[in-house]
Amino acid sequence: MYFLLFCMDSVADNDNFSYLCAQNAIIKDIMSDRLFIFDTTLRDGEQVPGCQLNTVEKIQVARQLEALGVDVIEAGFPVSSPGDFNSVVEISKAVTWPTICALTRAVEKDIDAAAEALQYAKHKRIHTGIGTSESHIRYKFNSNPEEIIERAVAAVKYAKRYVEDVEFYAEDAGRTDNEYLARVIDAVTKAGATVCNIPDTTGFRTPYEYGEKIKYLYEHVDAFAAGTSILSTHCHNDLGMATANTVAGVLNGARQVEVTINGIGERAGNTSLEEVAMIFRTHPDLGIETNINTHKIYPTSRMVSSLMNMPVQPNKAIVGRNAFAHSSGIHQDGVLKNASTYEIMDPKEVGIEEASIVLTARSGRAALRHRLHINGVDVDGDKLDALYKEFLLLADKKKEVTDDDILILAGAERSASQNVKLDYLQVTAGKGTRSVASIGLIIGNEKFEAAASGNGPVDASLKALKTIIRRDMTLKDFTIQAISKGSDDMAKVHQSVEFDKHIYYGFGANTDIVTAAVEAYIDAINKFKS
Ligand code: KIV
Ligand code: ZN
């Protein structure tokens, strides 16, 4: 920011100021500037249906984000539920140096709740805002543009009564007319907004258009050149352009980016933190610096994926299983001669080498504890003993136990308190026979048993399960994550189950693929609201 101020002062006298503000000049003038990383994994990211975390899990992620070096953690939307409120309180206590941010609508009771939830935060920010696009103004608020400006200003002023650091978001800014948007943003910066968030809420804009929008705001709102406020990007990935839009925003003057680990978020997700961090790391010529400790990227990605039971697509940039896997002979040959032939970054730089070390049945408690710690899970005492027992059982079944496996074990330990549990499952399968399954469930403290036949082992098992749990539920989606490390590997199954017009997501992991499928179904059942 200081550097930005300095640069803008130096060009302010120039007659041809508009020329200097042209894209390239802006890039040049703000070279070496610091980019603030605002992580919203625990707020926008966590809005993915079925991927909600409990408070203990959120604290675990928040601590990992702190170690990763993010500047701001958006911890939740306190007025939305007591659980969200409590998570913001507990994360505020657990984390030291990043700013903790809480979301609100432009509504006084939301802002009161956010301020209360943030009371223990060492550095706190209230993030308030309102929809500014024509459709939001007309259909969502049944209002008019002038009234929206008044409400926006009132919300910022109200939040300022509680905290110095107030961020304003113009929801659907992507589809808001630039001239009107500049009026809104000018008004809220005059009311004291320290950060102005320009969300492309629907993921509609192209990188050129989004970059131009940021540039327009930079040029038409005095607070940015004056250094009293900064612009923030917040891009959604509906058309696969979130990262490109974010980078375009930064190259045109934004100095904060709102991102999530693995790019998670509703629909097609948000901009992914790891992609933005590594783009600026691999392009030092752009002069943009972040505080991210890139070596923590991969462990953080694994932790979020495992706690949320959300697989990372194998070809996902930076953190996907195949991101550094060279399969073609020509590439393998080149990389062996010199990695720079086909690798633009060292996998070690994003923490991949350390994460790939495996444990075996001969590994002790300390080794298990250490690997869990590297992956952001700290366990001791009885919990470690219980986990170690599970680990030995697994290590007996498969030669090498990976980080993924131990994170799954740690997750299973967390869900041990679920109401419906699988007691046993026996099933026949094979060519030319009809599958028969017998299943035992524990519901609360009671045991139930049933048997059924089906046209395959999964079908038979789920039919047997449904004779015990008589709900009108339908399996909608069934994904088996590829077994990557040999036939003794853990199968990971993700399912969505429809019940009472809602979709519930379930996850199961087991060396037995049918058991994994049934566990995933039971996991979804445990989330049913009624
Ligand atoms: O996408 C969006 O518009 C948001 C705002 C609430 C910040 O997430
Ligand atoms: Zn969003």
Coordinates of C-alpha atoms and ligand atoms in Angstrom, one line a residue:
M1 CA 0.0 0.0 0.0
Y2 CA 2.8 2.4 1.0
F3 CA 4.5 1.7 -2.3
L4 CA 1.3 2.2 -4.2
L5 CA 0.8 5.6 -2.5
F6 CA 4.3 6.6 -3.3
C7 CA 3.9 5.7 -7.0
M8 CA 0.6 7.4 -7.4
D9 CA 1.9 10.6 -5.8
S10 CA 4.7 10.5 -8.2
V11 CA 2.4 10.4 -11.2
A12 CA -0.3 12.7 -9.9
D13 CA 1.4 15.8 -11.4
N14 CA 1.7 14.4 -14.8
D15 CA -0.6 16.0 -17.4
N16 CA -1.2 12.7 -19.0
F17 CA -2.5 11.0 -15.9
S18 CA -5.1 9.0 -17.7
Y19 CA -2.4 7.5 -20.0
L20 CA -0.4 6.6 -16.9
C21 CA -3.3 4.8 -15.5
A22 CA -3.6 2.6 -18.6
Q23 CA -3.3 -1.0 -17.7
N24 CA 0.5 -1.4 -18.3
A25 CA 1.3 1.7 -16.5
I26 CA -0.7 0.6 -13.5
I27 CA 1.0 -2.7 -13.5
K28 CA 4.4 -1.0 -13.6
D29 CA 3.5 1.6 -11.0
I30 CA 2.4 -0.9 -8.4
M31 CA 5.2 -3.4 -9.1
S32 CA 6.6 -4.9 -5.9
D33 CA 3.4 -4.2 -4.2
R34 CA 2.1 -6.6 -1.5
L35 CA -1.0 -8.6 -2.3
F36 CA -3.3 -9.4 0.6
I37 CA -4.7 -12.9 0.7
F38 CA -8.3 -13.0 2.1
D39 CA -9.3 -16.7 2.6
T40 CA -13.0 -17.4 2.5
T41 CA -12.8 -21.3 2.7
L42 CA -14.6 -21.2 6.0
R43 CA -17.4 -18.9 4.7
D44 CA -18.0 -18.9 0.9
G45 CA -16.1 -22.2 0.5
E46 CA -18.1 -23.9 3.2
Q47 CA -21.4 -23.0 1.5
V48 CA -21.0 -26.2 -0.6
P49 CA -24.0 -28.3 0.3
G50 CA -23.1 -31.3 2.5
C51 CA -19.5 -30.0 3.2
Q52 CA -20.2 -28.2 6.4
L53 CA -17.5 -28.4 9.1
N54 CA -18.1 -28.3 12.9
T55 CA -16.4 -25.7 15.1
V56 CA -13.5 -28.0 16.0
E57 CA -12.8 -28.7 12.4
K58 CA -13.0 -25.0 11.5
I59 CA -10.5 -24.2 14.2
Q60 CA -8.1 -26.8 12.7
V61 CA -8.5 -25.2 9.2
A62 CA -8.1 -21.7 10.6
R63 CA -4.8 -22.6 12.4
Q64 CA -3.5 -24.2 9.2
L65 CA -4.5 -21.0 7.2
E66 CA -2.5 -19.0 9.8
A67 CA 0.5 -21.3 9.2
L68 CA 0.0 -20.9 5.5
G69 CA 0.3 -17.2 5.9
V70 CA -3.0 -15.8 4.8
D71 CA -3.7 -12.2 5.8
V72 CA -7.4 -12.4 6.5
I73 CA -9.6 -15.4 7.5
E74 CA -13.3 -15.0 6.7
A75 CA -14.6 -17.1 9.6
G76 CA -18.3 -17.1 9.0
F77 CA -21.6 -15.2 8.8
P78 CA -22.5 -14.9 12.5
V79 CA -26.2 -13.9 12.3
S80 CA -26.9 -16.9 10.0
S81 CA -26.8 -19.6 12.8
P82 CA -25.6 -20.1 16.3
G83 CA -23.1 -22.6 14.9
D84 CA -21.6 -19.9 12.6
F85 CA -21.6 -17.4 15.5
N86 CA -19.8 -19.8 17.7
S87 CA -17.2 -20.7 15.1
V88 CA -16.3 -17.0 14.6
V89 CA -15.9 -16.7 18.4
E90 CA -13.7 -19.7 18.7
I91 CA -11.6 -19.0 15.6
S92 CA -11.0 -15.5 17.0
K93 CA -9.6 -17.0 20.1
A94 CA -7.5 -19.6 18.3
V95 CA -5.8 -17.5 15.8
T96 CA -3.2 -14.8 16.5
W97 CA -2.0 -12.7 13.7
P98 CA -4.4 -12.9 10.7
T99 CA -7.3 -10.5 10.7
I100 CA -10.6 -12.4 11.4
C101 CA -13.5 -11.2 9.3
A102 CA -17.2 -11.8 9.7
L103 CA -19.8 -11.4 7.0
T104 CA -23.1 -9.4 7.3
R105 CA -25.8 -8.1 5.1
A106 CA -26.3 -4.3 5.3
V107 CA -28.6 -4.8 8.3
E108 CA -28.0 -3.5 11.8
K109 CA -28.8 -6.8 13.6
D110 CA -26.3 -8.7 11.4
I111 CA -23.6 -6.1 12.2
D112 CA -24.3 -6.3 15.9
A113 CA -23.9 -10.1 15.7
A114 CA -20.7 -9.8 13.8
A115 CA -19.2 -7.3 16.3
E116 CA -20.1 -9.5 19.2
A117 CA -18.7 -12.7 17.6
L118 CA -15.5 -10.9 16.8
Q119 CA -15.0 -9.6 20.4
Y120 CA -11.9 -11.9 21.0
A121 CA -10.2 -11.3 17.7
K122 CA -6.8 -9.6 17.9
H123 CA -7.4 -8.0 14.5
K124 CA -11.0 -7.8 13.4
R125 CA -12.9 -6.8 10.3
I126 CA -16.6 -6.5 9.5
H127 CA -17.6 -7.4 5.9
T128 CA -20.9 -5.8 5.1
G129 CA -22.6 -5.1 1.8
I130 CA -25.6 -5.1 -0.5
G131 CA -26.5 -6.1 -4.1
T132 CA -25.9 -3.4 -6.6
S133 CA -26.8 -4.8 -10.0
E134 CA -30.1 -3.8 -11.6
S135 CA -31.6 -7.2 -11.0
H136 CA -30.6 -7.3 -7.3
I137 CA -31.9 -3.7 -6.8
R138 CA -35.2 -4.4 -8.5
Y139 CA -36.0 -8.0 -7.7
K140 CA -34.1 -8.7 -4.5
F141 CA -34.6 -5.4 -2.7
N142 CA -37.6 -3.9 -4.6
S143 CA -35.6 -0.7 -4.3
N144 CA -33.9 2.0 -6.4
P145 CA -30.3 2.9 -7.0
E146 CA -30.3 5.9 -4.7
E147 CA -31.8 4.1 -1.8
I148 CA -29.2 1.3 -2.2
I149 CA -26.4 3.8 -1.9
E150 CA -28.0 5.2 1.3
R151 CA -28.3 1.7 2.8
A152 CA -24.7 0.8 1.8
V153 CA -23.4 4.0 3.5
A154 CA -25.5 3.5 6.6
A155 CA -24.2 -0.1 7.0
V156 CA -20.6 1.0 6.7
K157 CA -21.1 3.8 9.2
Y158 CA -22.8 1.5 11.5
A159 CA -20.0 -1.1 11.3
K160 CA -17.5 1.7 11.9
R161 CA -19.0 2.2 15.3
Y162 CA -17.6 -1.2 16.2
V163 CA -14.4 -1.7 14.2
E164 CA -11.9 0.4 12.3
D165 CA -11.5 -2.1 9.5
V166 CA -14.7 -2.3 7.5
E167 CA -14.9 -4.1 4.1
F168 CA -17.8 -3.3 1.8
Y169 CA -19.0 -5.8 -0.9
A170 CA -21.1 -4.8 -3.8
E171 CA -22.9 -8.1 -4.5
D172 CA -23.2 -8.9 -8.2
A173 CA -20.7 -6.1 -9.0
G174 CA -19.8 -8.2 -12.0
R175 CA -23.1 -7.3 -13.6
T176 CA -23.4 -3.8 -12.2
D177 CA -23.0 -0.8 -14.5
N178 CA -19.5 0.6 -13.9
E179 CA -20.6 4.2 -13.5
Y180 CA -23.2 3.4 -10.9
L181 CA -20.8 1.0 -9.2
A182 CA -18.2 3.8 -8.9
R183 CA -20.8 6.0 -7.2
V184 CA -21.6 3.3 -4.7
I185 CA -17.9 2.6 -4.0
D186 CA -17.0 6.3 -3.8
A187 CA -19.8 6.8 -1.2
V188 CA -18.8 3.8 1.0
T189 CA -15.1 4.8 1.0
K190 CA -16.1 8.3 2.1
A191 CA -18.1 6.6 4.9
G192 CA -14.9 4.8 5.9
A193 CA -14.7 1.4 4.0
T194 CA -11.1 0.3 4.2
V195 CA -11.5 -2.4 1.6
C196 CA -14.0 -2.5 -1.3
N197 CA -14.8 -6.0 -2.6
I198 CA -16.0 -6.2 -6.2
P199 CA -17.6 -9.7 -6.5
D200 CA -18.3 -11.3 -9.8
T201 CA -21.0 -13.2 -7.9
T202 CA -22.3 -15.1 -10.9
G203 CA -18.8 -15.8 -12.5
F204 CA -20.0 -14.1 -15.7
R205 CA -17.3 -11.6 -16.6
T206 CA -14.4 -12.3 -18.9
P207 CA -10.9 -11.4 -17.6
Y208 CA -10.7 -8.4 -19.9
E209 CA -14.0 -7.1 -18.7
Y210 CA -13.3 -7.7 -15.0
G211 CA -9.8 -6.1 -15.3
E212 CA -11.4 -3.1 -17.0
K213 CA -14.0 -2.8 -14.2
I214 CA -11.3 -2.8 -11.5
K215 CA -9.3 -0.2 -13.5
Y216 CA -12.4 2.0 -14.0
L217 CA -13.0 2.0 -10.2
Y218 CA -9.3 2.6 -9.5
E219 CA -9.4 5.6 -11.8
H220 CA -12.8 7.0 -10.6
V221 CA -12.7 6.6 -6.9
D222 CA -10.2 8.9 -5.1
A223 CA -9.8 6.7 -2.1
F224 CA -7.7 4.1 -4.0
A225 CA -5.1 6.4 -5.4
A226 CA -5.1 8.2 -2.0
G227 CA -4.4 4.9 -0.3
T228 CA -7.2 5.1 2.2
S229 CA -8.9 2.0 0.8
I230 CA -8.0 -0.9 -1.4
L231 CA -9.8 -2.9 -4.0
S232 CA -10.5 -6.6 -3.5
T233 CA -11.4 -9.2 -6.1
H234 CA -13.9 -11.9 -5.4
C235 CA -14.5 -14.2 -8.4
H236 CA -16.7 -17.2 -8.9
N237 CA -15.8 -20.0 -11.4
D238 CA -19.1 -20.6 -13.2
L239 CA -17.4 -20.2 -16.6
G240 CA -14.0 -21.4 -15.4
M241 CA -12.5 -17.9 -15.4
A242 CA -12.2 -17.2 -11.6
T243 CA -8.4 -17.3 -11.4
A244 CA -7.9 -15.4 -14.7
N245 CA -10.4 -12.7 -13.6
T246 CA -8.6 -12.4 -10.2
V247 CA -5.2 -12.0 -11.9
A248 CA -6.7 -9.4 -14.3
G249 CA -8.1 -7.6 -11.2
V250 CA -4.7 -7.5 -9.5
L251 CA -2.9 -6.4 -12.7
N252 CA -5.4 -3.5 -12.8
G253 CA -5.0 -2.3 -9.3
A254 CA -6.7 -4.7 -6.8
R255 CA -4.5 -5.4 -3.8
Q256 CA -6.6 -8.0 -2.0
V257 CA -7.8 -11.3 -3.5
E258 CA -10.6 -13.4 -2.0
V259 CA -9.9 -17.1 -2.5
T260 CA -10.5 -20.6 -1.1
I261 CA -8.4 -23.6 -0.7
N262 CA -8.8 -26.0 -3.7
G263 CA -11.1 -23.3 -5.2
I264 CA -14.1 -24.8 -3.3
G265 CA -17.3 -23.0 -3.1
E266 CA -20.9 -23.1 -4.2
R267 CA -21.6 -24.2 -7.8
A268 CA -18.3 -24.2 -9.7
G269 CA -16.5 -22.7 -6.7
N270 CA -14.4 -19.6 -6.0
T271 CA -10.9 -18.6 -7.1
S272 CA -8.3 -21.0 -5.8
L273 CA -5.7 -19.7 -3.3
E274 CA -3.0 -22.0 -4.5
E275 CA -3.4 -21.0 -8.2
V276 CA -3.1 -17.2 -7.4
A277 CA -0.2 -17.7 -5.0
M278 CA 1.8 -19.8 -7.5
I279 CA 1.0 -17.5 -10.5
F280 CA 2.6 -14.6 -8.8
R281 CA 5.4 -16.8 -7.4
T282 CA 6.3 -18.1 -10.8
H283 CA 6.0 -14.7 -12.4
P284 CA 8.3 -12.5 -10.3
D285 CA 8.4 -10.0 -13.2
L286 CA 4.8 -8.9 -12.2
G287 CA 6.3 -7.7 -8.9
I288 CA 3.4 -8.9 -6.8
E289 CA 4.2 -10.5 -3.5
T290 CA 2.2 -12.5 -1.0
N291 CA 2.9 -13.7 2.5
I292 CA 2.0 -17.3 1.5
N293 CA 4.4 -20.0 2.7
T294 CA 4.0 -22.1 -0.4
H295 CA 5.4 -25.2 1.3
K296 CA 2.2 -25.4 3.3
I297 CA 0.0 -25.4 0.2
Y298 CA -0.3 -29.1 -0.4
P299 CA -0.9 -30.1 3.3
T300 CA -3.5 -27.4 3.5
S301 CA -5.2 -28.7 0.4
R302 CA -5.2 -32.3 1.7
M303 CA -6.6 -31.2 5.1
V304 CA -9.5 -29.2 3.6
S305 CA -10.3 -31.9 1.1
S306 CA -10.3 -34.6 3.8
L307 CA -12.3 -32.6 6.4
M308 CA -14.9 -31.6 3.9
N309 CA -14.9 -35.0 2.2
M310 CA -14.5 -33.1 -1.1
P311 CA -12.2 -34.9 -3.6
V312 CA -9.7 -32.7 -5.5
Q313 CA -10.0 -33.4 -9.2
P314 CA -6.8 -35.3 -10.4
N315 CA -5.9 -32.6 -13.0
K316 CA -6.5 -29.7 -10.6
A317 CA -3.7 -27.1 -11.1
I318 CA -1.0 -27.2 -8.3
V319 CA -2.7 -29.7 -5.9
G320 CA -4.3 -32.3 -8.2
R321 CA -2.8 -35.8 -8.0
N322 CA -1.6 -35.5 -11.6
A323 CA -0.4 -31.9 -11.4
F324 CA 3.2 -33.0 -11.4
A325 CA 2.9 -36.5 -12.9
H326 CA 4.6 -36.8 -16.3
S327 CA 3.2 -39.8 -18.0
S328 CA 4.4 -39.5 -21.6
G329 CA 7.8 -41.0 -22.4
I330 CA 9.1 -37.8 -23.9
H331 CA 8.2 -35.7 -20.9
Q332 CA 9.6 -38.3 -18.4
D333 CA 12.9 -38.4 -20.3
G334 CA 13.1 -34.6 -20.3
V335 CA 12.3 -34.2 -16.6
L336 CA 14.9 -36.9 -15.7
K337 CA 17.5 -35.0 -17.7
N338 CA 16.5 -31.6 -16.1
A339 CA 13.2 -30.9 -14.3
S340 CA 13.0 -27.4 -15.9
T341 CA 12.3 -29.0 -19.3
Y342 CA 8.7 -29.6 -18.4
E343 CA 8.2 -28.3 -14.9
I344 CA 7.6 -24.6 -14.3
M345 CA 7.7 -25.1 -10.5
D346 CA 9.3 -27.5 -8.2
P347 CA 6.7 -29.8 -6.5
K348 CA 8.7 -29.4 -3.3
E349 CA 7.9 -25.6 -3.4
V350 CA 4.2 -26.4 -2.9
G351 CA 5.0 -29.0 -0.2
I352 CA 4.4 -32.1 -2.3
E353 CA 7.5 -34.2 -1.5
E354 CA 7.0 -34.0 2.3
A355 CA 3.4 -35.0 2.0
S356 CA 4.1 -38.2 0.0
I357 CA 6.1 -40.0 2.7
V358 CA 4.3 -43.2 3.7
L359 CA 3.9 -45.1 7.0
T360 CA 3.9 -48.8 7.4
A361 CA 2.9 -51.3 10.1
R362 CA 6.3 -50.8 11.7
S363 CA 5.8 -47.1 12.1
G364 CA 5.4 -46.0 15.7
R365 CA 2.9 -43.7 17.5
A366 CA 5.4 -40.8 17.2
A367 CA 5.6 -41.2 13.4
L368 CA 1.9 -41.2 13.1
R369 CA 1.6 -38.2 15.3
H370 CA 4.2 -36.4 13.3
R371 CA 2.6 -37.1 9.9
L372 CA -0.8 -36.0 11.3
H373 CA 0.8 -32.8 12.6
I374 CA 2.3 -32.1 9.2
N375 CA -1.2 -32.4 7.8
G376 CA -2.6 -30.0 10.4
V377 CA -4.2 -32.6 12.8
D378 CA -2.9 -32.5 16.3
V379 CA -3.7 -35.5 18.5
D380 CA -2.4 -36.8 21.7
G381 CA -3.1 -39.1 24.6
D382 CA -6.2 -41.4 24.4
K383 CA -7.2 -40.1 21.0
L384 CA -3.7 -40.8 19.6
D385 CA -3.9 -44.4 21.1
A386 CA -7.3 -45.0 19.5
L387 CA -6.1 -43.7 16.1
Y388 CA -2.9 -45.7 16.3
K389 CA -5.0 -48.9 16.8
E390 CA -7.0 -48.1 13.7
F391 CA -3.8 -47.3 11.9
L392 CA -2.3 -50.7 12.7
L393 CA -5.4 -52.4 11.5
L394 CA -5.2 -50.6 8.2
A395 CA -1.4 -51.1 7.9
D396 CA -2.0 -54.8 8.2
K397 CA -4.4 -54.6 5.3
K398 CA -2.2 -52.5 3.0
K399 CA 1.5 -52.2 2.7
E400 CA 1.9 -48.4 2.8
V401 CA -0.4 -46.0 4.6
T402 CA -0.5 -42.5 3.0
D403 CA -1.3 -39.1 4.3
D404 CA -4.7 -39.4 2.7
D405 CA -5.4 -42.6 4.6
I406 CA -4.4 -41.2 8.0
L407 CA -6.5 -38.1 7.4
I408 CA -9.5 -40.4 6.6
L409 CA -8.8 -42.3 9.8
A410 CA -8.8 -39.1 11.8
G411 CA -12.1 -38.1 10.0
A412 CA -13.6 -41.5 10.9
E413 CA -12.7 -40.9 14.5
R414 CA -14.5 -37.6 14.4
S415 CA -17.7 -39.2 13.0
A416 CA -17.7 -42.0 15.6
S417 CA -20.4 -40.2 17.5
Q418 CA -22.9 -40.5 14.5
N419 CA -26.3 -41.9 15.3
V420 CA -26.4 -44.6 12.6
K421 CA -23.3 -46.8 12.4
L422 CA -22.5 -49.8 10.3
D423 CA -21.9 -52.8 12.5
Y424 CA -21.2 -55.4 9.9
L425 CA -21.7 -56.2 6.2
Q426 CA -21.5 -59.5 4.4
V427 CA -22.1 -59.6 0.7
T428 CA -21.7 -62.1 -2.2
A429 CA -20.7 -60.9 -5.6
G430 CA -19.4 -62.3 -8.9
K431 CA -20.2 -63.1 -12.5
G432 CA -23.3 -65.3 -13.0
T433 CA -24.7 -64.9 -9.4
R434 CA -27.2 -62.6 -7.9
S435 CA -25.6 -60.6 -5.0
V436 CA -27.0 -61.2 -1.5
A437 CA -26.2 -58.9 1.4
S438 CA -26.7 -59.1 5.1
I439 CA -26.2 -56.0 7.1
G440 CA -26.1 -55.0 10.8
L441 CA -26.7 -51.4 11.8
I442 CA -26.4 -49.8 15.2
I443 CA -28.9 -46.9 15.6
G444 CA -28.5 -45.1 18.9
N445 CA -27.9 -48.1 21.2
E446 CA -30.0 -50.6 19.3
K447 CA -28.9 -53.3 16.9
F448 CA -30.8 -54.0 13.7
E449 CA -30.2 -56.7 11.0
A450 CA -31.5 -57.3 7.5
A451 CA -30.8 -59.1 4.3
A452 CA -31.6 -58.5 0.7
S453 CA -30.6 -59.5 -2.8
G454 CA -29.8 -57.2 -5.7
N455 CA -28.2 -56.9 -9.1
G456 CA -24.8 -56.2 -7.7
P457 CA -23.1 -56.0 -4.2
V458 CA -23.9 -52.3 -3.8
D459 CA -27.5 -52.7 -4.8
A460 CA -28.0 -55.7 -2.5
S461 CA -26.4 -53.8 0.4
L462 CA -28.4 -50.7 0.0
K463 CA -31.6 -52.6 -0.4
A464 CA -30.8 -54.4 2.9
L465 CA -30.0 -51.1 4.6
K466 CA -33.3 -49.6 3.3
T467 CA -35.3 -52.4 4.9
I468 CA -34.0 -51.1 8.3
I469 CA -34.1 -47.4 7.5
R470 CA -37.5 -46.9 5.9
R471 CA -37.2 -43.5 4.5
D472 CA -38.1 -42.3 1.0
M473 CA -34.5 -41.7 -0.1
T474 CA -32.8 -42.0 -3.5
L475 CA -29.2 -42.3 -4.4
K476 CA -28.5 -39.5 -6.9
D477 CA -24.8 -39.6 -7.4
F478 CA -22.1 -42.2 -6.8
T479 CA -18.4 -41.4 -7.3
I480 CA -15.6 -43.7 -6.6
Q481 CA -12.3 -41.9 -6.4
A482 CA -9.6 -43.7 -8.4
I483 CA -7.6 -46.1 -6.4
S484 CA -4.1 -44.8 -7.1
K485 CA -1.7 -46.8 -5.0
G486 CA -2.4 -50.5 -5.8
S487 CA -5.3 -52.9 -5.4
D488 CA -5.0 -52.8 -1.6
D489 CA -5.6 -49.1 -1.5
M490 CA -8.5 -47.4 0.3
A491 CA -11.5 -46.8 -1.9
K492 CA -13.1 -43.4 -1.4
V493 CA -16.7 -43.1 -2.2
H494 CA -18.7 -39.9 -2.5
Q495 CA -22.5 -40.0 -2.8
S496 CA -25.4 -37.7 -2.9
V497 CA -28.7 -38.9 -1.5
E498 CA -32.0 -37.1 -2.0
F499 CA -34.4 -37.1 1.0
D500 CA -37.3 -34.8 1.7
K501 CA -36.4 -32.6 -1.4
H502 CA -32.9 -32.0 -0.1
I503 CA -29.6 -33.4 -1.3
Y504 CA -27.2 -34.8 1.4
Y505 CA -23.6 -35.7 0.7
G506 CA -21.9 -38.7 2.2
F507 CA -18.4 -40.0 2.2
G508 CA -17.0 -43.4 3.0
A509 CA -13.5 -44.8 2.8
N510 CA -12.5 -48.4 3.2
T511 CA -10.2 -51.0 1.6
D512 CA -13.4 -52.8 0.7
I513 CA -15.2 -50.8 -2.0
V514 CA -18.7 -52.1 -1.2
T515 CA -18.3 -51.2 2.5
A516 CA -17.0 -47.7 1.5
A517 CA -20.2 -47.3 -0.6
V518 CA -22.5 -48.3 2.3
E519 CA -20.6 -46.1 4.7
A520 CA -21.0 -43.1 2.4
Y521 CA -24.7 -43.8 2.3
I522 CA -24.9 -44.0 6.1
D523 CA -22.8 -40.8 6.3
A524 CA -25.5 -39.0 4.2
I525 CA -28.3 -40.5 6.3
N526 CA -26.6 -39.1 9.5
K527 CA -27.0 -35.6 8.0
F528 CA -30.7 -35.8 7.4
K529 CA -32.4 -32.9 9.1
S530 CA -35.6 -34.8 10.1
Ligands
KIV1 O1 -20.1 -13.9 -4.2 C1 -20.5 -12.9 -3.5 O2 -21.1 -11.9 -4.0 C2 -20.2 -13.0 -2.1 C3 -20.5 -11.8 -1.3 C4 -21.5 -12.1 -0.2 C5 -19.2 -11.3 -0.7 O3 -19.8 -14.0 -1.6
ZN2 ZN -18.9 -15.3 -3.2

